[in-house]
XYZ file of C-alpha atoms in Angstrom:
604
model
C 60.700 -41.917 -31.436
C 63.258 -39.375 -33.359
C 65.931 -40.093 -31.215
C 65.220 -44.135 -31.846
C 65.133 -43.311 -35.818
C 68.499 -41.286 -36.166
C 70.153 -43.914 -33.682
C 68.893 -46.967 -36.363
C 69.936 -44.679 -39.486
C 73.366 -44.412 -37.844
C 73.627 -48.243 -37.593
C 72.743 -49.268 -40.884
C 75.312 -47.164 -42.990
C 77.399 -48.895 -45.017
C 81.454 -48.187 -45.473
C 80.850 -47.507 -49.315
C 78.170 -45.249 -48.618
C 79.797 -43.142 -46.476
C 79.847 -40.217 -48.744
C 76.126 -41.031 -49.652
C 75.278 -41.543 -46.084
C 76.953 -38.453 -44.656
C 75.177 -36.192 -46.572
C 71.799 -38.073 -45.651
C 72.579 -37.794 -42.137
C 73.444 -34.223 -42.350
C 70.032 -33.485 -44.036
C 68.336 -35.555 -41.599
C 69.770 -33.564 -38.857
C 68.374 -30.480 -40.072
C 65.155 -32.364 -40.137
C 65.357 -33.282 -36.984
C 66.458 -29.617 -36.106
C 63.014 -27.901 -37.543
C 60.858 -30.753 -36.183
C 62.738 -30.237 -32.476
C 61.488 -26.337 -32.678
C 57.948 -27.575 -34.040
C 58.136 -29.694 -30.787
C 59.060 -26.695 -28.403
C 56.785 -24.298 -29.769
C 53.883 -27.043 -29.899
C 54.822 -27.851 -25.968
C 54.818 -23.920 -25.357
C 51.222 -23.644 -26.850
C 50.546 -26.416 -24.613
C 51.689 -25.086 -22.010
C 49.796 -21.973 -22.030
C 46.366 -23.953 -22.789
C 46.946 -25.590 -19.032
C 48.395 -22.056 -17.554
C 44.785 -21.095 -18.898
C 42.716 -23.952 -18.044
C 44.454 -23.834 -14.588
C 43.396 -20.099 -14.196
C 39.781 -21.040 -15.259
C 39.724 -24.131 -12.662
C 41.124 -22.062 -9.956
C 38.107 -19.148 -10.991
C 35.563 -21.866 -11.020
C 36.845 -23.231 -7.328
C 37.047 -19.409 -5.905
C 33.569 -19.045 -6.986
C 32.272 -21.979 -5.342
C 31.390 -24.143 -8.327
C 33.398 -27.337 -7.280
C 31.634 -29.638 -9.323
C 33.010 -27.834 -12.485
C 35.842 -26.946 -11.084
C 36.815 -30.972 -10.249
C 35.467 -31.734 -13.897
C 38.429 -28.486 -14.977
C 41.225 -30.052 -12.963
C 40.490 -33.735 -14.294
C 40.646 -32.706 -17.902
C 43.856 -30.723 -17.091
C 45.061 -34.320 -15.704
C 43.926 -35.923 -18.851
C 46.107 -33.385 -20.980
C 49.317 -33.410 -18.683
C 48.947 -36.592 -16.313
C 50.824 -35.399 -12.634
C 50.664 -31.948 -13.105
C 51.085 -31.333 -9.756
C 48.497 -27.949 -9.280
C 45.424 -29.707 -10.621
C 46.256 -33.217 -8.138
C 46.887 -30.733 -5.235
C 43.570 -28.695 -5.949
C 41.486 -31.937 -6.869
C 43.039 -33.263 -3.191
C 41.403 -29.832 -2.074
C 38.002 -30.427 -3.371
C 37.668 -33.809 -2.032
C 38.432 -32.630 1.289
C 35.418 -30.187 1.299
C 33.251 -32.663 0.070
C 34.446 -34.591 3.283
C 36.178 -37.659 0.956
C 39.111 -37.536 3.037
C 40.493 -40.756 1.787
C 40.533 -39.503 -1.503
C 42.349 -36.223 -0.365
C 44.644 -37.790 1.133
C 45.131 -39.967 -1.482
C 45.504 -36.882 -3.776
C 47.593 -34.730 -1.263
C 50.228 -37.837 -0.689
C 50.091 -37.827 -4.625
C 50.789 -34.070 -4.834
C 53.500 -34.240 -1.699
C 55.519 -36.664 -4.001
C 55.480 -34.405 -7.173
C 56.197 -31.524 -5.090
C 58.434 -32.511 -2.244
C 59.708 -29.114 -1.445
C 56.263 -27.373 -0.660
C 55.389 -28.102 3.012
C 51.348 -27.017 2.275
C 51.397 -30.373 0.386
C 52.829 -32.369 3.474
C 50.549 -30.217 6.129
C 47.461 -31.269 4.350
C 48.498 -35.026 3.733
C 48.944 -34.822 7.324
C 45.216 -32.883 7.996
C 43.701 -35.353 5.736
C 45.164 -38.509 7.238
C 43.826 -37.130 10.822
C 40.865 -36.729 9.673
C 40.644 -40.627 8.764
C 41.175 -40.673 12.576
C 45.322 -42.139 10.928
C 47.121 -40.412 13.467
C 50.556 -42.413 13.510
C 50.883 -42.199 9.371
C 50.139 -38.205 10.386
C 53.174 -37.976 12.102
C 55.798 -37.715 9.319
C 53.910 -35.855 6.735
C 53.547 -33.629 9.251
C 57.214 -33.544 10.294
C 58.256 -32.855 7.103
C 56.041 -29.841 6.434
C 57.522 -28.103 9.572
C 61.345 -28.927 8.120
C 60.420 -27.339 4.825
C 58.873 -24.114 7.070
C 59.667 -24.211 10.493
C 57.334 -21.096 11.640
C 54.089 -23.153 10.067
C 51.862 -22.757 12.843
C 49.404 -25.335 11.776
C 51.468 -28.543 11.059
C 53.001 -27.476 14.337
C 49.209 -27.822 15.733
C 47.984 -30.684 13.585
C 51.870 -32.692 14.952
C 51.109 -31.740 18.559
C 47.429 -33.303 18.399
C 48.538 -36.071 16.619
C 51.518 -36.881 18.863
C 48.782 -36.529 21.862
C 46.447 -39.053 19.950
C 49.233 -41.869 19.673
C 50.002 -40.914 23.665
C 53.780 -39.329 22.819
C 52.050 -36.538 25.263
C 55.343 -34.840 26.247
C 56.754 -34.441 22.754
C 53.082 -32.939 22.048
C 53.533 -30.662 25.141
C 56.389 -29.582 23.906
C 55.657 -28.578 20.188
C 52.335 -26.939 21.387
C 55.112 -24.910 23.763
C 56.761 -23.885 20.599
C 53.694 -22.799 18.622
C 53.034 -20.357 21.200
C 56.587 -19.134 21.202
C 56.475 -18.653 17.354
C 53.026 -16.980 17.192
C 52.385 -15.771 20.902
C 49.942 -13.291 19.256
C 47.787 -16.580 18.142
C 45.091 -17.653 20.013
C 44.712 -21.349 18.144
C 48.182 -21.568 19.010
C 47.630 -20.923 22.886
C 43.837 -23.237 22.646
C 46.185 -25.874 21.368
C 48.332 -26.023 23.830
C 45.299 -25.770 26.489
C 43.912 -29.201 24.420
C 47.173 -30.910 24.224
C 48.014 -30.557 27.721
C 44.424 -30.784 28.802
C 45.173 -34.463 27.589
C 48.026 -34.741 29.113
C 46.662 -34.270 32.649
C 48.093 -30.724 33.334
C 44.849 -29.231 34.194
C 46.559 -25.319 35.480
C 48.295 -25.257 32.450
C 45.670 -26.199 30.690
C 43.097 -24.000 32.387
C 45.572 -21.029 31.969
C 46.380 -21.649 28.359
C 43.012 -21.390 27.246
C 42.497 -18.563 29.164
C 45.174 -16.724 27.220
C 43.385 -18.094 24.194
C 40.324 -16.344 24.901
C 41.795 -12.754 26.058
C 43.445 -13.034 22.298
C 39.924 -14.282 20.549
C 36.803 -14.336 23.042
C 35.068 -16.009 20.095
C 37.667 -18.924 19.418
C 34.696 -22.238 19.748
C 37.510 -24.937 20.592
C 39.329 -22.780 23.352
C 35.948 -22.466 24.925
C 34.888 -26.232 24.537
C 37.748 -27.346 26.265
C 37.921 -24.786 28.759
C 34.619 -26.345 29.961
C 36.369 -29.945 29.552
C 39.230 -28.709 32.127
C 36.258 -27.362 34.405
C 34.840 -30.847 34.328
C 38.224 -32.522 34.895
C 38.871 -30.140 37.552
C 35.647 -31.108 39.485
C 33.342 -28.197 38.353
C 30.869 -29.942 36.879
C 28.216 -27.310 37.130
C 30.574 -24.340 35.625
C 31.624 -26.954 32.618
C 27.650 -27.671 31.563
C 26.956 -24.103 32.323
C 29.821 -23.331 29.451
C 28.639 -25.871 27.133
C 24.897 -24.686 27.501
C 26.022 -20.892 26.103
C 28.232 -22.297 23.529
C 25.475 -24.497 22.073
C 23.106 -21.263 22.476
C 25.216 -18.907 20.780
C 26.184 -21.595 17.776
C 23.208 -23.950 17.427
C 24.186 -25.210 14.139
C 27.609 -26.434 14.879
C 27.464 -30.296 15.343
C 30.064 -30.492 17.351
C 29.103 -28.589 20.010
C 26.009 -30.165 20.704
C 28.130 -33.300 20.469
C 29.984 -31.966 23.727
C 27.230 -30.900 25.277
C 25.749 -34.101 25.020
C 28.679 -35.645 26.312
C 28.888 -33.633 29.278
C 24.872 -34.346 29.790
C 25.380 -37.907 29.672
C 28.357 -37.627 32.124
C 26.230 -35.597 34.491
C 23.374 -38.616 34.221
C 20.850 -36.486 32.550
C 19.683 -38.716 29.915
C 16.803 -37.173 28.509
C 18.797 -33.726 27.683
C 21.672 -35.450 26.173
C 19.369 -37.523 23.698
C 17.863 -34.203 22.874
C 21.457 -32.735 22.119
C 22.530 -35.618 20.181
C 19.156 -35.523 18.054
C 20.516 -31.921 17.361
C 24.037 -32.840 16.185
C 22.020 -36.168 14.144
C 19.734 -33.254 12.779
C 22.610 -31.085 11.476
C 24.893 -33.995 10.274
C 21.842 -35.696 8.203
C 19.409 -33.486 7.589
C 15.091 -33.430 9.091
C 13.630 -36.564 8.179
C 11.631 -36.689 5.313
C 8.448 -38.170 7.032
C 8.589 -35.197 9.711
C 6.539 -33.026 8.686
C 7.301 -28.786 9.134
C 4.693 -28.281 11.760
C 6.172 -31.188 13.665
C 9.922 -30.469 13.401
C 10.794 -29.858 16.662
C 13.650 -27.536 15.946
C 12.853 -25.327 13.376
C 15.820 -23.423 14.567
C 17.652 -25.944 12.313
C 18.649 -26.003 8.962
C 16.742 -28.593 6.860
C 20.037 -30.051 5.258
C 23.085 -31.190 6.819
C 25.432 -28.615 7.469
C 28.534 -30.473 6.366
C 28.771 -32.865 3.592
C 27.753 -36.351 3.383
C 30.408 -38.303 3.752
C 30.894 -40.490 0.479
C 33.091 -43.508 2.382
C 31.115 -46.743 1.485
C 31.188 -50.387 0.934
C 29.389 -53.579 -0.512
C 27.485 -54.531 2.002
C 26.350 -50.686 3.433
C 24.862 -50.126 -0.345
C 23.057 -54.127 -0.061
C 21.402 -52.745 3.481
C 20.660 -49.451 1.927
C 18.856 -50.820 -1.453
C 17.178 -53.401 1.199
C 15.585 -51.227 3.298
C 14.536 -48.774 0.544
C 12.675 -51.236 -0.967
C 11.273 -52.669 2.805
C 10.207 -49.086 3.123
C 8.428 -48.664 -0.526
C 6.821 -51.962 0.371
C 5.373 -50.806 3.498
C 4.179 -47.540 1.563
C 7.086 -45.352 3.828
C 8.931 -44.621 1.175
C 8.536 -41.228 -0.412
C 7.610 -41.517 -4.129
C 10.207 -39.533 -5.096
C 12.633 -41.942 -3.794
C 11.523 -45.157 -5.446
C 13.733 -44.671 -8.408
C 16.734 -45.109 -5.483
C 16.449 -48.493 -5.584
C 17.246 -49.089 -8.729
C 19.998 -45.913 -8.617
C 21.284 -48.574 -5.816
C 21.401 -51.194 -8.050
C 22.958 -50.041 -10.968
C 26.389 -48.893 -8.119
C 26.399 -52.977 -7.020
C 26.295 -53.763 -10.642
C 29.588 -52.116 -11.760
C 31.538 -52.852 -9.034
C 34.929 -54.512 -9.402
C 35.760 -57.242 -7.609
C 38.442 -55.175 -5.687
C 35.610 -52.537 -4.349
C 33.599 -55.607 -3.342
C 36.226 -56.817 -1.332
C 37.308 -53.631 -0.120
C 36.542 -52.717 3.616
C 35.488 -49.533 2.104
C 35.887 -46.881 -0.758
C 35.189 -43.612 -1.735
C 31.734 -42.998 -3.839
C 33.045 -40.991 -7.135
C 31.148 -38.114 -8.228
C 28.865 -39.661 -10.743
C 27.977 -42.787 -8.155
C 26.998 -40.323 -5.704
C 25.100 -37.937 -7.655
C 22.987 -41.189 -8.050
C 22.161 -41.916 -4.378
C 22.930 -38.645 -3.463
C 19.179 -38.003 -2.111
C 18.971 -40.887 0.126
C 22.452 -41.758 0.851
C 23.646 -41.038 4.324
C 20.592 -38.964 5.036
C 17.578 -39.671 7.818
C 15.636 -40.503 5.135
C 12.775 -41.720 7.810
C 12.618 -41.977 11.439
C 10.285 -43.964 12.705
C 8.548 -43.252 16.223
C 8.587 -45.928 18.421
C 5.536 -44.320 20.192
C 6.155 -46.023 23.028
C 5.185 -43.506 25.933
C 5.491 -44.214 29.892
C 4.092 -47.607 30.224
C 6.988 -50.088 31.306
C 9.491 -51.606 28.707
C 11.304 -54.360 30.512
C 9.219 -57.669 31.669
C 7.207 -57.586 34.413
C 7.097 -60.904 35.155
C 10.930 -61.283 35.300
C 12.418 -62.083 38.899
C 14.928 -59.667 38.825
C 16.567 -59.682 42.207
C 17.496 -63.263 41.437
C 19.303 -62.124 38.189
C 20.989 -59.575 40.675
C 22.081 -61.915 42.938
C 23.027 -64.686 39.806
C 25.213 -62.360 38.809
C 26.678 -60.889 42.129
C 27.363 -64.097 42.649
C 28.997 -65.349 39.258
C 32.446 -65.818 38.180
C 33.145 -64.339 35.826
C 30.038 -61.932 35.774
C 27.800 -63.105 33.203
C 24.462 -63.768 33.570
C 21.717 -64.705 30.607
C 18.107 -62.871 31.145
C 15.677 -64.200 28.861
C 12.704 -62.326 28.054
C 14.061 -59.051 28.845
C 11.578 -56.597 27.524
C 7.711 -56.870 26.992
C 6.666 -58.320 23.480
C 5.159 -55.358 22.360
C 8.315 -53.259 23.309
C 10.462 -55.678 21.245
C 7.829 -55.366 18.389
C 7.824 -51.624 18.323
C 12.003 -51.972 18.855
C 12.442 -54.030 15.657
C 10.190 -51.984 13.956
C 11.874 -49.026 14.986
C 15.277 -50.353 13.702
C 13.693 -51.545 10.399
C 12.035 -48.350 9.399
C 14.983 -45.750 10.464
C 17.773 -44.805 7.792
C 20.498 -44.151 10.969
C 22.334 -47.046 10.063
C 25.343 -44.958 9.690
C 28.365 -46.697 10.626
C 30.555 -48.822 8.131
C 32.211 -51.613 10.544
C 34.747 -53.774 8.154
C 33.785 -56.863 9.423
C 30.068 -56.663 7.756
C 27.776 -55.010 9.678
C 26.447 -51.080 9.806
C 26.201 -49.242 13.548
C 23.378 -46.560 14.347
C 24.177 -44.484 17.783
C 22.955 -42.527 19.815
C 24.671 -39.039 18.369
C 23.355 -40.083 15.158
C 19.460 -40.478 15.387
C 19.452 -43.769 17.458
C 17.853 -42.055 20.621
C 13.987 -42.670 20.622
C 12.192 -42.840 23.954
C 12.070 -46.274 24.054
C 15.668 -46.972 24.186
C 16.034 -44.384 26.853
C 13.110 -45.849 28.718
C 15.060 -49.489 28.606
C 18.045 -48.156 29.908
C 16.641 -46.157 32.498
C 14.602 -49.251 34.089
C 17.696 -51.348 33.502
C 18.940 -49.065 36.462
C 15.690 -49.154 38.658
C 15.100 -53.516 38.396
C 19.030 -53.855 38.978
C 20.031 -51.317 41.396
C 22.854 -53.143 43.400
C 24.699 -53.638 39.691
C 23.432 -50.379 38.037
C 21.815 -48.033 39.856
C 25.088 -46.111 40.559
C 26.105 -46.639 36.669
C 24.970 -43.798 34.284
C 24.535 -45.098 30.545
C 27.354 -44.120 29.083
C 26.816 -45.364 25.468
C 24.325 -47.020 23.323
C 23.756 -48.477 19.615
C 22.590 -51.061 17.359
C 24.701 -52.916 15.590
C 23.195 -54.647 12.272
C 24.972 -57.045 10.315
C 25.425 -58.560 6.597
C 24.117 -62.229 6.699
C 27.020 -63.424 4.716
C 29.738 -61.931 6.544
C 31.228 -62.105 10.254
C 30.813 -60.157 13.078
C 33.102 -57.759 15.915
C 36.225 -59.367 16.704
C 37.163 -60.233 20.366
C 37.712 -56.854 21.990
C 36.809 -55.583 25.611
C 34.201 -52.522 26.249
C 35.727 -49.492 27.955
C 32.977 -49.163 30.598
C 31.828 -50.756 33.729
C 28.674 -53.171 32.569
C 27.329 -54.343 29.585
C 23.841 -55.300 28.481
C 23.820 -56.941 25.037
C 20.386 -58.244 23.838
C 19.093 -59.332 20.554
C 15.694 -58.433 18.923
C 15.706 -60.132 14.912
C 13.242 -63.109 15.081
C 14.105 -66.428 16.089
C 12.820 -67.783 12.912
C 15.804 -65.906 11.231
C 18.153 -67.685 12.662
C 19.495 -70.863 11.041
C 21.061 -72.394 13.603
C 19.830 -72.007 16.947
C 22.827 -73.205 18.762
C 24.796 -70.005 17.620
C 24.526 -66.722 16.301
C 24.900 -64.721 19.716
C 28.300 -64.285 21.878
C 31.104 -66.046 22.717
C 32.650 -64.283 26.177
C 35.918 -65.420 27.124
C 36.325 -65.457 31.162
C 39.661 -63.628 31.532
C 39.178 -60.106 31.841
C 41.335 -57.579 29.871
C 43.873 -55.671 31.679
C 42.853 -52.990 34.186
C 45.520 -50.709 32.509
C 45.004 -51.057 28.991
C 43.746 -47.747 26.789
C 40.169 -46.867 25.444
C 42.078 -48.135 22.052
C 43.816 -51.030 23.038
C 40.461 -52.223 24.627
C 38.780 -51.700 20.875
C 41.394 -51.562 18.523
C 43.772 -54.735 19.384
C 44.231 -56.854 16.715
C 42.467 -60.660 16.104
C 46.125 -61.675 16.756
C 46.985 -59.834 19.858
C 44.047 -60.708 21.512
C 44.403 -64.336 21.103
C 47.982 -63.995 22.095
C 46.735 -62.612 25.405
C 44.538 -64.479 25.969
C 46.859 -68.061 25.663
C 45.125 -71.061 26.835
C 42.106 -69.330 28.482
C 41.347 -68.875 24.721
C 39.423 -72.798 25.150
C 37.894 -71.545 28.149
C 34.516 -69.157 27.172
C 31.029 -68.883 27.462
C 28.401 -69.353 24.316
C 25.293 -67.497 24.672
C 23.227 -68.527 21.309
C 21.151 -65.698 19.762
C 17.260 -65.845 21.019
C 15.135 -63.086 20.603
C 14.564 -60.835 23.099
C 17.320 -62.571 25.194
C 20.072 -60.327 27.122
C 23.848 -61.004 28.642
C 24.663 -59.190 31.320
C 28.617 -58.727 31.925
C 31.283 -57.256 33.388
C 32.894 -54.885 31.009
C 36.663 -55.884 30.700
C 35.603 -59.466 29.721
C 37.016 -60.318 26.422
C 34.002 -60.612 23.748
C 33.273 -61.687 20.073
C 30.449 -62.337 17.753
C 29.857 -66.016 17.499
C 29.871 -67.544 14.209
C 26.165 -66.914 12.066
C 23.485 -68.239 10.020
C 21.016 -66.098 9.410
C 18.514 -66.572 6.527
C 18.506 -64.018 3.325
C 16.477 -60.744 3.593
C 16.161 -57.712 5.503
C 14.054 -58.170 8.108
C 15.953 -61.240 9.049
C 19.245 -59.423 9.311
C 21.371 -60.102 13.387
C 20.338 -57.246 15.400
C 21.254 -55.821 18.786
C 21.244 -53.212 21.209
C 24.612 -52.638 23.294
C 24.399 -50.178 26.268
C 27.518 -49.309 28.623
C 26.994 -48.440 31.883
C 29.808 -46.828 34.244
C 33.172 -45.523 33.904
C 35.661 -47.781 31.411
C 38.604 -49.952 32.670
C-alpha cells in the first residue's frame, strides 16, 4: 500500500507545482523512510514471537502432548500462513495419529516450500506408501535421494516401492546400493532380503536376511521374512515354527500375528489362524465393550488398540455407523455411555459440505473425531454367534448333484439355494447386525468386515469348513484362503467387474428377501469369459470399469444374472469376471445387501 501511494503522488504533480511538489515528495520520502524501519523492526518482533512459539510447539511435540502441540503449529500458520516448520511438523503429527492422507497432504505442502530438504521428499514419499500410492511414491522419493544420496531410508522406502509397482530389478538394484552405503545396517541388508524375496531370488534372499540378523538378532521384519523365504523355499514347518516365536516374543505387534495368521491359513489350519487374526483385530481395535474381564480371552492384551484409529472416513461409513448405534441402543446392546454417539454422529453428517459428501473419503479433523472418538473404528460389540458343533449348511440339500452341476457347467457357475440351515442364517444376520467390524471404506458404497479384523466367529469357520466336506471333488483340496462380508449403502452401487485371485468362490446372501425391492435383481451379474491366467493379484482387483469392459468386447452381452434371495449361494470359478448387479433395497439398517465371500485355493 506505500509503494501504491508514493507511485499515485508522483502522478498527480503538476508542472507549476514542481517546487511545491518536490519538497512534498522529499518529506514524504522520509516518511516513508521511518515507517519502512517501523516495518522491519515490527517484522523482527514478529519474527521472534514464531522463533518462540516454534520452540514451544516443538517442546510440546517432544513431550508427547500432540494435541497441543497441533493446536501450537496451527496458530503459528494463522500468524505466518506457509511457514514451512509448522506445515512440516503438523504433516508429522498427522502421521502418528495414522491420517496419512493428511500427512501427505502436509509433507507434499512442506516439500514445495522447501524443495532443497530431502526429509521433506522422504516422508511425502513414506506417507504416500502408506496410502498403499506406490507409483506417486516413486518421485518424491527420487528426489530425496538426489538432494542426499547416502539417505538410507528413501533408498529403502524407493526399493519397496519400485518392488510394489513390479520394476523388481531396478528395486534389486537400489536395495544393492543401500547395503553398499551402510553395510554396517541391518534394515539395509532385511531390505534387500524383502525386495529380492519378491523378486523370486530366494538364496539371496535367504542370505541377505541372514546378514541382517548377525548385525541385529532382534530386527522383527528380517525375521518375518526370513520365515516367508522358508515357506517359499518349501519349509513350511521351519517358516510357522519362526512365526510362532516371533508372535511369542512380541504379542502385541499386529502385524505379526497378521503373518502368522497368514502362514496358518496357508498351512490349512483354520481354527489357529482365526485365533491369530482375533489377536491382530484385538490390538488394532481394542476388547469389545460387551466382553467382559473374566471372559477376555487374552488378557495378555492391551485393552486399547495399540496404534491409532485411523480417522479416513466417508458419508455413507458415518450413515452405517449412526445406524447401527442406534439398532444396538434399540435392542438394549448399546452401552449407556454410548447413546450420546448417535447424536455426536449426527451433528458430523450435518456439517458436511457437499464436496465431503461426495468424496470417496476424507480425513476426520481433530474436533470431528474427538466426537466419535469412543465408538469410531473400535469393536464396540461383538456379538457371539453361539453357534457350537451342530451342522451349518442344509441337510436336506442334494449336494453331489450341485457337484456334478457344476463339474459339468460351462462356465462354472452353479446357483445353490438354501445353502445353510434357517437358524444358522438367523444367528449369521444377527451376527453381522450386532458387530461394529464393519471396517472397510469401499468407494463404491459399501463397508467390508474380514477376517483379520474381528469377522472370524465359529460359525463362519464352521460354513467354510463343511463347504469342503459336502463338495469334496471341487473343494476338498482348496484351503479357505479368504473371507468377509461386504455391506452396502442402499442408495449407492456396488463392486465393479473385477476377477478374484483364488481358485473358487462361494458368494451367498443373508439380508431378508422382504428387503429387497426388486426381486429380479440385486445379486450378481458373472460374465462367462474368464480373466487372463497371467494377470497380477492387482490387475485382477484393481482394473479399471473401463479396462475391464474393453477386455471383455462383445462377451460383455454375454453374462449370467443371479438375483439376490436370501440364503441363496453362486458357486464359481474364480477368474470369471464379476460385478454387483444393479439394487433396490428398502431404507433402514437391517435391510441393508449383505454377503459372505469365501476364496478357496491358490489365485490365477
Amino acid at each position: 500500500m506505500l509503494n501504491d501511494a508514493r507511485a499515485s503522488t508522483t502522478h498527480t504533480l503538476r508542472p507549476r507545482e514542481r517546487e511545491k511538489g518536490s519538497q512534498w515528495v522529499i518529506i514524504n520520502a522520509a516518511w516513508y523512510k521511518v515507517l519502512i524501519e517501523i516495518e522491519h523492526v515490527a517484522m523482527t518482533i514478529e519474527a521472534q514471537t514464531i522463533s518462540q512459539s516454534l520452540n514451544s510447539a516443538e517442546q510440546l511435540l517432544s513431550a508427547g502432548r500432540g494435541e497441543e502441540a497441533e493446536t501450537a503449529y496451527g496458530e503459528i500458520l494463522t500468524r505466518e500462513p506457509g511457514n514451512p516448520i509448522a506445515v512440516f511438523q503438523l504433516a508429522v503429527i498427522a502421521n502418528a495419529r495414522g491420517d496419512h492422507r493428511g500427512a501427505a497432504d502436509r509433507f507434499d505442502q512442506a516439500a514445495r516450500l522447501m524443495p532443497a530438504t530431502a526429509a521433506t521428499h522422504h516422508n511425502l514419499g513414506v506417507a504416500l506408501r502408506q496410502l498403499n500410492r506406490h507409483s506417486q511414491a516413486i518421485d518424491p522419493l527420487r528426489r530425496a535421494l538426489v538432494l542426499q544420496p547416502a539417505g538410507v531410508g528413501a533408498c529403502s522406502s524407493l526399493a519397496q516401492s519400485l518392488e510394489k509397482t513390479g520394476e523388481h530389478d531396478a528395486a534389486v538394484a537400489l536395495a544393492r546400493r543401500q547395503t553398499l552405503l551402510d553395510p554396517s545396517s541391518s534394515k539395509a541388508f532385511a531390505n534387500l532380503g524383502y525386495v529380492t524375496w519378491r523378486a523370486g531370488d530366494l538364496e539371496l534372499a535367504g542370505g541377505a536376511l541372514r546378514r541382517a540378523l548377525e548385525l541385529d538378532p532382534s530386527e522383527t521384519a528380517a525375521r518375518v521374512n526370513l520365515a516367508n523365504v522358508q515357506k517359499a523355499s518349501g519349509d513350511e514347518a521351519g517358516a510357522l515354527a519362526l512365526y510362532r516365536k516371533i508372535a511369542d516374543e512380541q504379542p502385541t505387534n499386529p502385524g505379526v500375528w497378521y503373518n502368522l495368521g497368514v502362514a496358518l491359513i496357508d498351512a490349512d489350519l483354520l481354527e489357529e489362524a482365526a485365533e491369530a487374526y482375533r489377536r491382530h483385530a484385538r490390538l488394532l481395535h481394542g476388547r469389545p465393550l460387551n466382553m467382559a474381564p473374566d471372559l477376555d480371552p487374552f488378557p495378555d492384551l492391551p485393552i486399547d488398540p495399540v496404534k491409532p484409529i485411523s480417522r479416513l472416513t466417508c458419508w455413507h461409513r458415518l450413515v452405517h455407523d449412526r445406524d447401527q448405534l442406534a439398532h444396538l441402543r434399540d435392542q438394549d446392546l448399546l452401552p449407556p455411555s454410548l447413546v450420546g454417539q448417535i447424536a455426536a454422529y449426527q451433528s458430523i453428517l450435518d456439517e458436511m459440505s457437499e464436496d465431503e459428501r461426495q468424496a470417496i473419503s476424507f480425513t476426520l479433523s481433530e474436533d470431528r473425531y474427538r466426537r466419535i472418538q469412543p465408538s469410531y473404528g473400535r469393536l464396540v460389540r461383538l456379538e457371539p454367534s453361539g453357534w457350537g458343533n451342530e451342522p451349518a449348511l442344509s441337510g436336506t440339500l442334494d449336494w453331489h448333484a450341485m457337484e456334478e452341476n457344476y463339474l459339468s457347467a460351462e462356465p462354472k457357475a452353479v446357483t445353490i439355494d438354501g445353502l445353510l440351515r434357517p437358524e444358522a442364517r438367523t444367528a449369521l444376520l444377527r451376527h453381522c447386525h450386532n458387530s461394529t467390524y464393519w471396517f472397510e471404506i469401499k468407494g463404491a458404497g459399501y463397508l467390508g468386515a474380514y477376517l483379520r479384523e474381528g469377522f472370524s466367529d465359529p460359525l463362519i469357520l464352521r460354513i467354510a469348513t463343511e463347504l469342503r466336506q459336502r463338495l469334496p471333488r471341487i473343494l476338498g483340496s482348496l484351503p479357505l484362503k479368504m473371507t468377509w462380508a461386504y455391506s452396502y449403502e442402499q442408495s449407492m452401487v456396488g463392486i465393479n467387474p473385477h476377477a478374484d485371485f483364488a481358485a473358487v468362490n462361494v458368494n451367498f446372501w443373508i439380508t431378508d428377501d422382504e428387503a429387497n425391492a426388486d426381486p429380479d435383481t440385486g445379486g450378481l451379474v458373472v460374465f462367462k469369459k474368464p480373466a487372463p491366467k497371467d494377470w497380477s493379484f492387482e490387475r485382477y482387483n484393481t482394473a479399471s470399469i473401463s479396462s475391464i469392459y474393453e477386455f471383455l468386447g462383445a462377451d460383455r452381452d454375454d453374462f449370467l444374472r443371479v438375483p439376490h434371495r436370501a440364503n441363496r449361494a453362486l458357486l464359481f470359478d474364480s477368474r470369471l469376471l464379476h460385478e454387483t448387479d444393479q439394487m433396490n433395497f428398502k431404507p433402514g439398517f437391517t435391510n441393508r445387501r449383505i454377503n459372505i465371500t469365501m476364496l478357496f485355493g491358490e489365485g490365477g
